């Protein structure tokens, strides 16, 4: 267990414990919710392009199945381990419940640095990982999706491997697929659109005029770049963005579409974008902006830097970017945090729409998908915001009270077998 994942799991358990206290849960129910339903460690041996054998380790944790089949992403990341996946699977349980989707929560991953694999090696990892999971996944069992270091191509390989093993076409076994093999219109930008819907709701609630709202986004990958683009389209001034290599800052506002072209045209980083100052990832988090969107990795705002965060609103695009200790420091300084299980729930919300389309064999238009996404996100945001105001708790606590509460209700209604 690495220190980071250890902290992530302790944080997830602490957030559940707070919700359990608010909900007045019995110790037995709390125990049931703390414990993953299934957790597997998988050996993922692959041949490298030079013929050498590489034995990787993969994981899948199905945290809770009370509300439906398990649902959650698969990450390819060097630091991934069982504790990290367990923490993220638990967060998925509360996220799907908060979004009111008929799912439980899961997460999976392979401990590997995807940047060090060729495309062919990455395909072998995806296929071997999927093959080992065949008995545990399926449209009514557990439905993987993309996460850090994976994408729609990885989902296509996983679906194809599942079909080869079972002898059946079952596009609903994974979501976040390419459009050509049963993906949904509007899935690609869904997480980012959801982030923007909740961010704008939080800003409006606090009386911000969008035209003068300044924004910094950490992470310029598939979630962060589109979040920055949509925020600018909504009228905000995006003054800083960053990726793993560092960031760029322009107080007058960045042209996000031009930045995306700069990265796509081979720069491979926002750094080098003409006319903007270079800043570090840590510095970006401390900029004096109205809205900060950490959309890269977990644990970037901790007790070490929370006191230096000057944004009024922090919207968690990534899973777990703010640590539990930092939560307290931010709250003491009047910084509002829109929590991950609410802010980035747009991805799994459209995953659900994709799965429904797959089961029915009937696709929706992008307009339909976006309308449904907006409805789900706005309803979830207003439920959380209303409960936070009513109980005098943070948005994170309110989101957990709702999510955990729905899972408890499902457990109580189903009863215990045998
Ligand atoms: N990996 C995304 C998340 O953390 C999407 C999960 C899904 O669509 O199942 O929410």
CSV table of N, CA, C and O in Angstrom, one decimal, residues 148 191-192 195 216-228 242 284-285 292-298 300 314-319 321 344:
chain,number,residue,atom,x,y,z
A,148,UNK,N,-8.6,7.6,-15.4
A,148,UNK,CA,-7.2,8.1,-15.7
A,148,UNK,C,-6.4,7.1,-16.5
A,148,UNK,O,-6.3,6.0,-16.2
A,191,UNK,N,-18.3,14.5,-18.8
A,191,UNK,CA,-17.8,14.8,-17.4
A,191,UNK,C,-17.5,16.3,-17.4
A,191,UNK,O,-17.9,17.0,-16.4
A,192,UNK,N,-17.0,16.9,-18.4
A,192,UNK,CA,-16.6,18.3,-18.4
A,192,UNK,C,-17.9,19.2,-18.4
A,192,UNK,O,-18.0,20.2,-17.7
A,195,UNK,N,-19.2,19.2,-15.0
A,195,UNK,CA,-18.4,20.1,-14.1
A,195,UNK,C,-18.9,21.5,-14.3
A,195,UNK,O,-19.1,22.3,-13.3
A,216,UNK,N,-9.2,29.1,-13.1
A,216,UNK,CA,-7.9,28.4,-13.3
A,216,UNK,C,-8.3,26.9,-13.3
A,216,UNK,O,-9.1,26.4,-12.5
A,217,UNK,N,-7.8,26.2,-14.3
A,217,UNK,CA,-8.1,24.7,-14.4
A,217,UNK,C,-6.7,23.9,-14.3
A,217,UNK,O,-5.8,24.2,-15.1
A,218,UNK,N,-6.7,23.0,-13.4
A,218,UNK,CA,-5.5,22.1,-13.3
A,218,UNK,C,-5.8,20.8,-14.1
A,218,UNK,O,-6.8,20.2,-13.7
A,219,UNK,N,-5.0,20.5,-15.0
A,219,UNK,CA,-5.3,19.3,-15.8
A,219,UNK,C,-5.8,19.7,-17.2
A,219,UNK,O,-6.8,20.4,-17.3
A,220,UNK,N,-5.1,19.3,-18.3
A,220,UNK,CA,-5.5,19.7,-19.6
A,220,UNK,C,-5.7,18.4,-20.4
A,220,UNK,O,-5.4,18.4,-21.6
A,221,UNK,N,-6.2,17.4,-19.8
A,221,UNK,CA,-6.5,16.1,-20.4
A,221,UNK,C,-7.9,16.1,-20.9
A,221,UNK,O,-8.5,17.2,-21.2
A,222,UNK,N,-8.5,14.9,-21.0
A,222,UNK,CA,-9.8,14.8,-21.6
A,222,UNK,C,-10.9,15.5,-20.8
A,222,UNK,O,-11.9,15.9,-21.3
A,223,UNK,N,-10.7,15.7,-19.5
A,223,UNK,CA,-11.7,16.3,-18.7
A,223,UNK,C,-11.4,17.8,-18.5
A,223,UNK,O,-12.2,18.7,-18.8
A,224,UNK,N,-10.2,18.2,-18.2
A,224,UNK,CA,-9.8,19.6,-17.9
A,224,UNK,C,-9.9,20.5,-19.1
A,224,UNK,O,-10.4,21.6,-19.0
A,225,UNK,N,-9.4,20.0,-20.3
A,225,UNK,CA,-9.4,20.9,-21.4
A,225,UNK,C,-10.8,21.2,-21.9
A,225,UNK,O,-11.1,22.4,-22.1
A,226,UNK,N,-11.7,20.3,-21.9
A,226,UNK,CA,-13.1,20.6,-22.3
A,226,UNK,C,-13.8,21.4,-21.2
A,226,UNK,O,-14.6,22.3,-21.6
A,227,UNK,N,-13.5,21.2,-20.0
A,227,UNK,CA,-14.1,22.0,-18.9
A,227,UNK,C,-13.7,23.5,-19.2
A,227,UNK,O,-14.5,24.4,-19.1
A,228,UNK,N,-12.4,23.7,-19.4
A,228,UNK,CA,-11.9,25.1,-19.7
A,228,UNK,C,-12.6,25.7,-20.9
A,228,UNK,O,-13.0,26.8,-20.9
A,242,UNK,N,-3.1,24.0,-16.8
A,242,UNK,CA,-1.8,23.3,-16.6
A,242,UNK,C,-2.0,21.9,-17.0
A,242,UNK,O,-3.1,21.3,-17.0
A,284,UNK,N,-0.5,27.5,-9.8
A,284,UNK,CA,-1.9,27.7,-10.3
A,284,UNK,C,-2.9,27.5,-9.3
A,284,UNK,O,-3.9,28.2,-9.3
A,285,UNK,N,-2.7,26.6,-8.3
A,285,UNK,CA,-3.7,26.3,-7.3
A,285,UNK,C,-3.9,27.5,-6.4
A,285,UNK,O,-4.9,27.6,-5.7
A,292,UNK,N,-11.7,27.6,-9.1
A,292,UNK,CA,-10.5,26.8,-9.3
A,292,UNK,C,-11.1,25.3,-9.6
A,292,UNK,O,-11.9,24.8,-8.9
A,293,UNK,N,-10.6,24.7,-10.7
A,293,UNK,CA,-11.1,23.4,-11.1
A,293,UNK,C,-9.9,22.4,-11.1
A,293,UNK,O,-9.2,22.4,-12.1
A,294,UNK,N,-9.6,21.7,-10.0
A,294,UNK,CA,-8.6,20.7,-10.1
A,294,UNK,C,-9.1,19.5,-10.8
A,294,UNK,O,-10.0,18.8,-10.3
A,295,UNK,N,-8.6,19.3,-12.1
A,295,UNK,CA,-9.2,18.2,-12.9
A,295,UNK,C,-8.1,17.3,-13.4
A,295,UNK,O,-8.1,16.7,-14.5
A,296,UNK,N,-7.1,17.0,-12.5
A,296,UNK,CA,-6.0,16.2,-12.9
A,296,UNK,C,-5.9,14.9,-12.1
A,296,UNK,O,-6.5,13.9,-12.5
A,297,UNK,N,-5.3,15.0,-10.9
A,297,UNK,CA,-5.2,13.8,-10.1
A,297,UNK,C,-5.6,14.1,-8.6
A,297,UNK,O,-6.0,15.2,-8.3
A,298,UNK,N,-5.6,13.0,-7.8
A,298,UNK,CA,-6.0,13.2,-6.4
A,298,UNK,C,-5.0,13.9,-5.5
A,298,UNK,O,-3.8,14.0,-5.9
A,300,UNK,N,-4.2,17.0,-4.5
A,300,UNK,CA,-3.3,18.2,-4.9
A,300,UNK,C,-3.5,19.3,-3.9
A,300,UNK,O,-2.7,20.2,-3.8
A,314,UNK,N,-14.1,26.0,-5.3
A,314,UNK,CA,-13.3,24.9,-5.9
A,314,UNK,C,-14.3,23.8,-6.4
A,314,UNK,O,-15.1,23.3,-5.6
A,315,UNK,N,-14.2,23.5,-7.7
A,315,UNK,CA,-15.0,22.4,-8.2
A,315,UNK,C,-14.1,21.2,-8.5
A,315,UNK,O,-13.2,21.3,-9.4
A,316,UNK,N,-14.4,20.1,-7.9
A,316,UNK,CA,-13.5,18.9,-8.0
A,316,UNK,C,-13.8,18.2,-9.3
A,316,UNK,O,-14.6,17.3,-9.4
A,317,UNK,N,-13.0,18.5,-10.4
A,317,UNK,CA,-13.2,17.8,-11.6
A,317,UNK,C,-12.6,16.4,-11.5
A,317,UNK,O,-13.1,15.4,-12.1
A,318,UNK,N,-11.4,16.2,-10.8
A,318,UNK,CA,-10.8,14.9,-10.6
A,318,UNK,C,-11.5,14.2,-9.5
A,318,UNK,O,-12.3,14.8,-8.8
A,319,UNK,N,-11.2,13.0,-9.3
A,319,UNK,CA,-11.6,12.3,-8.1
A,319,UNK,C,-10.6,12.5,-6.9
A,319,UNK,O,-9.4,12.2,-7.1
A,321,UNK,N,-9.3,15.4,-5.4
A,321,UNK,CA,-8.2,16.3,-5.4
A,321,UNK,C,-8.0,17.1,-4.1
A,321,UNK,O,-6.9,17.6,-3.8
A,344,UNK,N,-18.2,15.7,-10.8
A,344,UNK,CA,-17.8,15.0,-12.0
A,344,UNK,C,-18.7,13.8,-12.3
A,344,UNK,O,-18.4,12.9,-13.1
